[in-house]
XYZ file of C-alpha atoms in Angstrom:
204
model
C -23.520 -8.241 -49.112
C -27.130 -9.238 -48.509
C -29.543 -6.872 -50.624
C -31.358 -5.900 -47.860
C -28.127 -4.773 -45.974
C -27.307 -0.989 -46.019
C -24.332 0.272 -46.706
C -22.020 0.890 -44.079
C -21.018 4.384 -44.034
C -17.075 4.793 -43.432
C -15.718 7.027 -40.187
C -15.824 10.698 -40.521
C -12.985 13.173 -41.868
C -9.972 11.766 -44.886
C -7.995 8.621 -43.845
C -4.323 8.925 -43.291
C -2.026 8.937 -46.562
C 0.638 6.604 -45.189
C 0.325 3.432 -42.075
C 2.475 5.165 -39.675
C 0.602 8.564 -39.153
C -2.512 6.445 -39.421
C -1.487 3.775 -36.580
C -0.339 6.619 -34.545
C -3.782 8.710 -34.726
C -5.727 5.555 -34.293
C -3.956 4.135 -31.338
C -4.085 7.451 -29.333
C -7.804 6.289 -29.157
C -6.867 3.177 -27.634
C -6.980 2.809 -23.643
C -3.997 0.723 -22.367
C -3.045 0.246 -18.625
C 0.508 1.606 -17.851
C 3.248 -0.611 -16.681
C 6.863 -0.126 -15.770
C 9.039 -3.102 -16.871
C 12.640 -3.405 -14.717
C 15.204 -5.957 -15.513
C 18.052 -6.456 -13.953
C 20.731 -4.121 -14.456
C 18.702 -2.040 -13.215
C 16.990 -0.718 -15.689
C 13.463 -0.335 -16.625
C 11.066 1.925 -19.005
C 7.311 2.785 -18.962
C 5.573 0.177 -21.521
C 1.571 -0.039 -22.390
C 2.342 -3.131 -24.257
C 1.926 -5.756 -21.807
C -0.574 -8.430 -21.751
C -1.255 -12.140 -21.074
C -0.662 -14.516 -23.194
C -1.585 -18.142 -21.720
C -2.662 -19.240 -18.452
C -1.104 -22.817 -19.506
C 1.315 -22.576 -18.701
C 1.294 -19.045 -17.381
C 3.165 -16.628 -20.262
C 2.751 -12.743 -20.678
C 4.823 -10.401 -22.979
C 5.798 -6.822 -23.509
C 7.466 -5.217 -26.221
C 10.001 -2.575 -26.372
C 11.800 -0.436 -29.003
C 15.180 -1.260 -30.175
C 16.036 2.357 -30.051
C 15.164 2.658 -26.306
C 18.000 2.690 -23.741
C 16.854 -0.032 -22.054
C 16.428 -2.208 -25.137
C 20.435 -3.793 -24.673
C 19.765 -4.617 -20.576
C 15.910 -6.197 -22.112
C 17.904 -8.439 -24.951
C 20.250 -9.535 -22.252
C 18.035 -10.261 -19.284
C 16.577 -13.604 -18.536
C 13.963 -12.312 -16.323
C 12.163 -9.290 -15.694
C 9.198 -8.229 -13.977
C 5.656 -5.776 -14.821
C 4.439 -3.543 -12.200
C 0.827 -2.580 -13.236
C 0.800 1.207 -11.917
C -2.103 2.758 -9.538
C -3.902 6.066 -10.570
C -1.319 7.957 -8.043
C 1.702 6.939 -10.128
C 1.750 8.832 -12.634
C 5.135 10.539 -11.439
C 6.259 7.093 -11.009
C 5.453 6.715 -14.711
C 6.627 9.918 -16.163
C 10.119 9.221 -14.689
C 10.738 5.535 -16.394
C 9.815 7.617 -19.334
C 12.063 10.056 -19.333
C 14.862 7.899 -21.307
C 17.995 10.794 -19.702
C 16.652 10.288 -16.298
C 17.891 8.178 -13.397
C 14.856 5.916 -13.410
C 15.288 4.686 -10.099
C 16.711 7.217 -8.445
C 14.038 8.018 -4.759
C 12.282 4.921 -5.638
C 12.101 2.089 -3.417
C 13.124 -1.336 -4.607
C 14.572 -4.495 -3.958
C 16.705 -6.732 -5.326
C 15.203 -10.822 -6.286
C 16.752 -13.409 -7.027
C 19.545 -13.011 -10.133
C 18.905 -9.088 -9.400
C 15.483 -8.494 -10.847
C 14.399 -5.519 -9.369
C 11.114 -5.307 -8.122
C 9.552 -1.498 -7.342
C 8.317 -0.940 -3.722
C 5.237 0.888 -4.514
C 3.593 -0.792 -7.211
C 0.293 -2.061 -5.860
C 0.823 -5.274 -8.576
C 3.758 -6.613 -9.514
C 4.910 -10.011 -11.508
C 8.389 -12.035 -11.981
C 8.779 -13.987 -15.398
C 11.723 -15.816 -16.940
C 12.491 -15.464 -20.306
C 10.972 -17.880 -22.540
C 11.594 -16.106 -25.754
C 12.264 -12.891 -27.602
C 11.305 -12.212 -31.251
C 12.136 -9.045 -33.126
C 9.447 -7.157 -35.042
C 9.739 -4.539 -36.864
C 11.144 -1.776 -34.609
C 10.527 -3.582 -31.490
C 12.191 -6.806 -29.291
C 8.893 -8.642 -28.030
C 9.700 -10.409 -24.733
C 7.704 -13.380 -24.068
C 8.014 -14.497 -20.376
C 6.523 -17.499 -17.847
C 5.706 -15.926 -14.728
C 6.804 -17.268 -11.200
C 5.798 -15.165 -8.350
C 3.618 -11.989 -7.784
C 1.397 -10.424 -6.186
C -1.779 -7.947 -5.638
C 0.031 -5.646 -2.321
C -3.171 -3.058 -2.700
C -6.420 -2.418 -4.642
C -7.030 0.791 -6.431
C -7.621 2.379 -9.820
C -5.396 1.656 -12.700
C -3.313 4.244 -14.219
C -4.306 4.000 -17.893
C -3.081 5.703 -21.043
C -5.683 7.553 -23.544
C -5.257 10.391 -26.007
C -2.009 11.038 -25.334
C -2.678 11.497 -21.305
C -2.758 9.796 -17.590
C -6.257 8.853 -16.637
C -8.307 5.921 -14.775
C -11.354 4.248 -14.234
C -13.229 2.093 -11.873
C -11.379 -1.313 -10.670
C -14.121 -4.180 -10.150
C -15.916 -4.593 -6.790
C -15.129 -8.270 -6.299
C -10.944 -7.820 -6.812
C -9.378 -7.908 -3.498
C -5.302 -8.114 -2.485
C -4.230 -10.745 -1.516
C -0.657 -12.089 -0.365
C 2.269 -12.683 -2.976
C 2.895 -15.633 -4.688
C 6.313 -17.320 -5.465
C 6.971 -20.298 -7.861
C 10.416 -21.944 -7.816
C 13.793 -20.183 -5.900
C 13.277 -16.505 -4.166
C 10.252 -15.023 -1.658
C 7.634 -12.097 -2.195
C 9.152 -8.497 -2.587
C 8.269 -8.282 1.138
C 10.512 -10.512 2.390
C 13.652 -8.716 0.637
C 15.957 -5.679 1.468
C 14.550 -2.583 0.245
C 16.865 -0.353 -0.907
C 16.522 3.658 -2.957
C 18.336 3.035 -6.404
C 19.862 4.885 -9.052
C 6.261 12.242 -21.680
C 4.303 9.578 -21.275
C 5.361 5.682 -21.970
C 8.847 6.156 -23.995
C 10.366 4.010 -26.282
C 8.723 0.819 -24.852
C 5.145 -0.137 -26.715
């Protein structure tokens, strides 16, 4: 440390006795966007985890806890798809949570190609193959190229903070635009839509 450098004083209150209690409190002061993450199946659970990896090719992953009932269709699929969630789903995102519920059950969806199911109401949505899948720790993290998407409406994102649903301001110059498809299959638009069968759950 330079000598003319104060001291930085550490963060208020005793630090956590063990890592788990301590990454818990800490990440409850984290904002993450909400996503629901379907693979075929269906099935599908509420997941802040998501993010982009490369545009180079074009990868993103999510993670999602081995103990979570959709953690067998996730180690099996090879595809899935995010939907990025509006500030008006918050139902939406309550109910992929809820890991006893019929997660699809009065939501509209429809079927891509190899039966990826792709939510009607999500104003974003991408497709991804599987590229690969690591385990960590308590977790499978999915690592995926995307092929087709698309930005149906503009609004505020649904995002996760202290242990609630809240929002804030998307960015004057993003506008929607139609969906884009890479390789086999068309936009969600073009399919059949069909009904199907706490907080994000036991995704990450």
């Amino acid at each position: 440390m330079h000598p003319h450098t104060p001291p930085v004083p550490g963060p208020p209150g005793a630090p956590d006795a063990a890592p788990e209690p301590l990454l818990r409190r800490t990440l409850r002061r984290h904002a993450a966007g909400v996503t629901v993450v379907t693979v075929p199946g269906p099935a599908g659970f509420t997941a802040t985890s998501f993010t982009s990896l490369s545009l180079r090719p074009a990868l993103v992953s999510f993670c999602v806890a081995t103990a979570s009932s959709a953690a067998l269709a996730v180690a099996r699929a090879d595809r899935f798809a995010v939907h990025l969630l509006g500030v008006d789903d918050a139902a939406l995102a309550e109910r992929f949570a809820r890991s006893s519920a019929d997660r699809f059950a009065g939501t509209p969806y429809a079927y891509r190609d190899g039966g990826l199911p792709v939510l009607g109401t999500a104003p974003v949505w991408l497709a991804a193959r599987v590229r690969a899948r690591h385990p960590v720790g308590d977790h499978l993290l999915v690592v995926g190229e995307v092929e087709a998407g698309a930005v149906r409406t503009v609004t505020p994102p649904l995002v996760r903070h202290a242990g609630a649903y809240t929002t804030t301001h998307s960015p004057a110059d993003v506008t929607a635009g139609p969906a884009v498809t890479r390789g086999p299959g068309g936009p969600w638009d073009g399919a059949a839509r069909r009904p199907s069968a706490t907080g994000p759950g036991r995704g990450c």
